[in-house]
Amino acid sequence: MEAEWISLLAAHNGQRVKTCRENVTITVLYGNVVLGWGRVPDFCVDEWASMEMSAVVSNADVVLTDDTRRRLDSELLTGALELDVETRMWFPEGQPLWWECQDCSSPECLAVCRVNPGQGGYAPCLTRRCMQPNKACVRL
């Protein structure tokens, strides 16, 4: 059965220039198991500003084993559930990349956030990786 839920996201721009993102997608994972995915509307954040947005996440075609479902339910009930949210971003033409991920020539960047559902607040994305054919730069 397909279900959808809303994922709330925050974008913080600590730079001196307006920053825009387009074609952003998110994937929600439990361990290595995909729970859902969605597309974030294109957005811009003014210099030194923050904004909130939402994305509809779908779990169409996701099949969980009974064991995985039981572990997920148990961890959710005890408050121990941790999910990873991968955010794939493409930078529009002409957008500078140097503060996002140094030494990257690719316009694609991946941010991974670890979240604890039900505990409130936003989880910072601590890992950023720019994807390149033969090389990836990682900033922790």
mmCIF file of C-alpha atoms in Angstrom:
data_model
loop_
_atom_site.group_PDB
_atom_site.id
_atom_site.type_symbol
_atom_site.label_atom_id
_atom_site.label_comp_id
_atom_site.label_asym_id
_atom_site.label_seq_id
_atom_site.Cartn_x
_atom_site.Cartn_y
_atom_site.Cartn_z
ATOM 1 C CA MET A 1 0.000 0.000 0.000
ATOM 2 C CA GLU A 2 1.414 3.344 -1.027
ATOM 3 C CA ALA A 3 1.574 6.081 1.566
ATOM 4 C CA GLU A 4 2.858 9.625 1.534
ATOM 5 C CA TRP A 5 4.087 11.853 4.307
ATOM 6 C CA ILE A 6 5.430 15.374 4.554
ATOM 7 C CA SER A 7 9.095 15.966 5.306
ATOM 8 C CA LEU A 8 9.960 19.383 6.735
ATOM 9 C CA LEU A 9 13.300 20.783 5.659
ATOM 10 C CA ALA A 10 15.332 23.825 6.635
ATOM 11 C CA ALA A 11 17.897 25.614 4.474
ATOM 12 C CA HIS A 12 20.469 27.942 6.028
ATOM 13 C CA ASN A 13 22.596 30.276 3.929
ATOM 14 C CA GLY A 14 25.575 31.611 5.849
ATOM 15 C CA GLN A 15 27.029 33.281 2.770
ATOM 16 C CA ARG A 16 27.193 36.814 1.393
ATOM 17 C CA VAL A 17 25.249 35.918 -1.736
ATOM 18 C CA LYS A 18 21.805 34.567 -2.472
ATOM 19 C CA THR A 19 21.901 30.780 -2.988
ATOM 20 C CA CYS A 20 19.475 28.827 -5.176
ATOM 21 C CA ARG A 21 18.840 25.109 -5.547
ATOM 22 C CA GLU A 22 16.820 23.285 -8.161
ATOM 23 C CA ASN A 23 15.983 19.667 -8.914
ATOM 24 C CA VAL A 24 16.563 18.689 -5.267
ATOM 25 C CA THR A 25 15.501 15.177 -4.297
ATOM 26 C CA ILE A 26 15.455 13.452 -0.919
ATOM 27 C CA THR A 27 15.654 9.763 -0.046
ATOM 28 C CA VAL A 28 14.759 8.493 3.445
ATOM 29 C CA LEU A 29 16.672 5.389 4.562
ATOM 30 C CA TYR A 30 16.521 3.039 7.539
ATOM 31 C CA GLY A 31 19.985 1.525 7.535
ATOM 32 C CA ASN A 32 20.438 0.564 3.898
ATOM 33 C CA VAL A 33 16.694 0.183 3.270
ATOM 34 C CA VAL A 34 14.914 2.914 1.304
ATOM 35 C CA LEU A 35 11.691 3.975 3.052
ATOM 36 C CA GLY A 36 10.672 6.732 0.657
ATOM 37 C CA TRP A 37 11.708 9.512 -1.666
ATOM 38 C CA GLY A 38 10.461 12.825 -2.952
ATOM 39 C CA ARG A 39 11.256 16.027 -4.783
ATOM 40 C CA VAL A 40 11.810 19.360 -3.070
ATOM 41 C CA PRO A 41 10.440 22.431 -4.880
ATOM 42 C CA ASP A 42 13.145 24.707 -6.349
ATOM 43 C CA PHE A 43 14.114 27.445 -3.901
ATOM 44 C CA CYS A 44 16.413 30.402 -3.198
ATOM 45 C CA VAL A 45 17.688 31.600 0.179
ATOM 46 C CA ASP A 46 18.808 35.211 0.567
ATOM 47 C CA GLU A 47 22.243 36.005 1.965
ATOM 48 C CA TRP A 48 22.618 35.296 5.706
ATOM 49 C CA ALA A 49 19.045 33.940 5.811
ATOM 50 C CA SER A 50 17.186 30.714 6.570
ATOM 51 C CA MET A 51 13.959 29.251 5.290
ATOM 52 C CA GLU A 52 11.726 26.245 5.827
ATOM 53 C CA MET A 53 10.074 24.166 3.135
ATOM 54 C CA SER A 54 8.293 20.857 2.825
ATOM 55 C CA ALA A 55 8.438 17.922 0.460
ATOM 56 C CA VAL A 56 5.973 15.105 -0.095
ATOM 57 C CA VAL A 57 7.728 11.765 0.417
ATOM 58 C CA SER A 58 6.281 8.645 -1.208
ATOM 59 C CA ASN A 59 6.970 5.017 -0.387
ATOM 60 C CA ALA A 60 5.562 3.543 -3.608
ATOM 61 C CA ASP A 61 7.038 0.100 -4.333
ATOM 62 C CA VAL A 62 8.826 -0.097 -0.954
ATOM 63 C CA VAL A 63 8.649 -3.578 0.552
ATOM 64 C CA LEU A 64 9.904 -4.199 4.094
ATOM 65 C CA THR A 65 10.579 -7.610 5.564
ATOM 66 C CA ASP A 66 8.629 -8.490 8.712
ATOM 67 C CA ASP A 67 11.870 -8.393 10.712
ATOM 68 C CA THR A 68 12.756 -4.911 9.416
ATOM 69 C CA ARG A 69 9.233 -3.665 10.097
ATOM 70 C CA ARG A 70 9.339 -5.015 13.689
ATOM 71 C CA ARG A 71 12.750 -3.422 14.377
ATOM 72 C CA LEU A 72 11.601 -0.115 12.901
ATOM 73 C CA ASP A 73 8.390 -0.136 14.983
ATOM 74 C CA SER A 74 10.277 -1.091 18.156
ATOM 75 C CA GLU A 75 12.895 1.639 17.702
ATOM 76 C CA LEU A 76 10.191 4.203 16.969
ATOM 77 C CA LEU A 77 8.308 3.286 20.171
ATOM 78 C CA THR A 78 11.455 3.508 22.313
ATOM 79 C CA GLY A 79 12.663 6.745 20.704
ATOM 80 C CA ALA A 80 15.799 5.048 19.361
ATOM 81 C CA LEU A 81 14.841 5.209 15.674
ATOM 82 C CA GLU A 82 17.424 6.902 13.466
ATOM 83 C CA LEU A 83 16.864 7.552 9.792
ATOM 84 C CA ASP A 84 19.212 8.954 7.184
ATOM 85 C CA VAL A 85 17.956 11.574 4.761
ATOM 86 C CA GLU A 86 20.029 11.908 1.603
ATOM 87 C CA THR A 87 19.520 15.210 -0.154
ATOM 88 C CA ARG A 88 20.760 15.406 -3.741
ATOM 89 C CA MET A 89 21.230 18.927 -5.039
ATOM 90 C CA TRP A 90 22.068 20.307 -8.458
ATOM 91 C CA PHE A 91 23.515 23.787 -8.585
ATOM 92 C CA PRO A 92 22.037 26.111 -11.223
ATOM 93 C CA GLU A 93 24.371 27.400 -13.938
ATOM 94 C CA GLY A 94 26.567 30.187 -12.655
ATOM 95 C CA GLN A 95 26.131 29.373 -8.953
ATOM 96 C CA PRO A 96 29.507 29.317 -7.185
ATOM 97 C CA LEU A 97 30.449 26.028 -5.525
ATOM 98 C CA TRP A 98 33.563 26.872 -3.538
ATOM 99 C CA TRP A 99 31.849 27.225 -0.150
ATOM 100 C CA GLU A 100 29.701 24.135 -0.659
ATOM 101 C CA CYS A 101 32.412 21.641 -1.464
ATOM 102 C CA GLN A 102 35.938 22.682 -2.307
ATOM 103 C CA ASP A 103 37.790 20.963 -5.161
ATOM 104 C CA CYS A 104 34.582 19.796 -6.828
ATOM 105 C CA SER A 105 33.943 20.361 -10.483
ATOM 106 C CA SER A 106 30.623 18.519 -10.627
ATOM 107 C CA PRO A 107 27.370 20.462 -10.191
ATOM 108 C CA GLU A 108 25.846 17.613 -8.130
ATOM 109 C CA CYS A 109 26.193 17.472 -4.351
ATOM 110 C CA LEU A 110 24.871 15.001 -1.780
ATOM 111 C CA ALA A 111 24.133 15.902 1.860
ATOM 112 C CA VAL A 112 23.360 13.187 4.402
ATOM 113 C CA CYS A 113 21.426 14.004 7.581
ATOM 114 C CA ARG A 114 20.728 11.633 10.474
ATOM 115 C CA VAL A 115 17.321 12.293 12.054
ATOM 116 C CA ASN A 116 15.407 10.962 15.045
ATOM 117 C CA PRO A 117 11.675 11.053 14.199
ATOM 118 C CA GLY A 118 9.437 12.320 16.953
ATOM 119 C CA GLN A 119 12.202 14.154 18.820
ATOM 120 C CA GLY A 120 11.453 17.524 17.235
ATOM 121 C CA GLY A 121 13.749 20.102 15.753
ATOM 122 C CA TYR A 122 15.947 19.909 12.699
ATOM 123 C CA ALA A 123 18.934 17.621 12.313
ATOM 124 C CA PRO A 124 22.022 19.279 10.861
ATOM 125 C CA CYS A 125 23.484 17.732 7.720
ATOM 126 C CA LEU A 126 27.063 17.046 8.649
ATOM 127 C CA THR A 127 28.294 15.224 5.558
ATOM 128 C CA ARG A 128 28.498 16.799 2.128
ATOM 129 C CA ARG A 129 29.819 14.957 -0.888
ATOM 130 C CA CYS A 130 30.090 16.299 -4.393
ATOM 131 C CA MET A 131 29.767 13.541 -6.916
ATOM 132 C CA GLN A 132 32.397 13.297 -9.639
ATOM 133 C CA PRO A 133 33.075 10.423 -12.043
ATOM 134 C CA ASN A 134 36.482 9.451 -10.599
ATOM 135 C CA LYS A 135 36.796 11.518 -7.448
ATOM 136 C CA ALA A 136 34.625 12.713 -4.581
ATOM 137 C CA CYS A 137 35.443 15.375 -2.053
ATOM 138 C CA VAL A 138 33.986 14.962 1.392
ATOM 139 C CA ARG A 139 33.573 17.619 4.039
ATOM 140 C CA LEU A 140 32.554 16.519 7.525
#
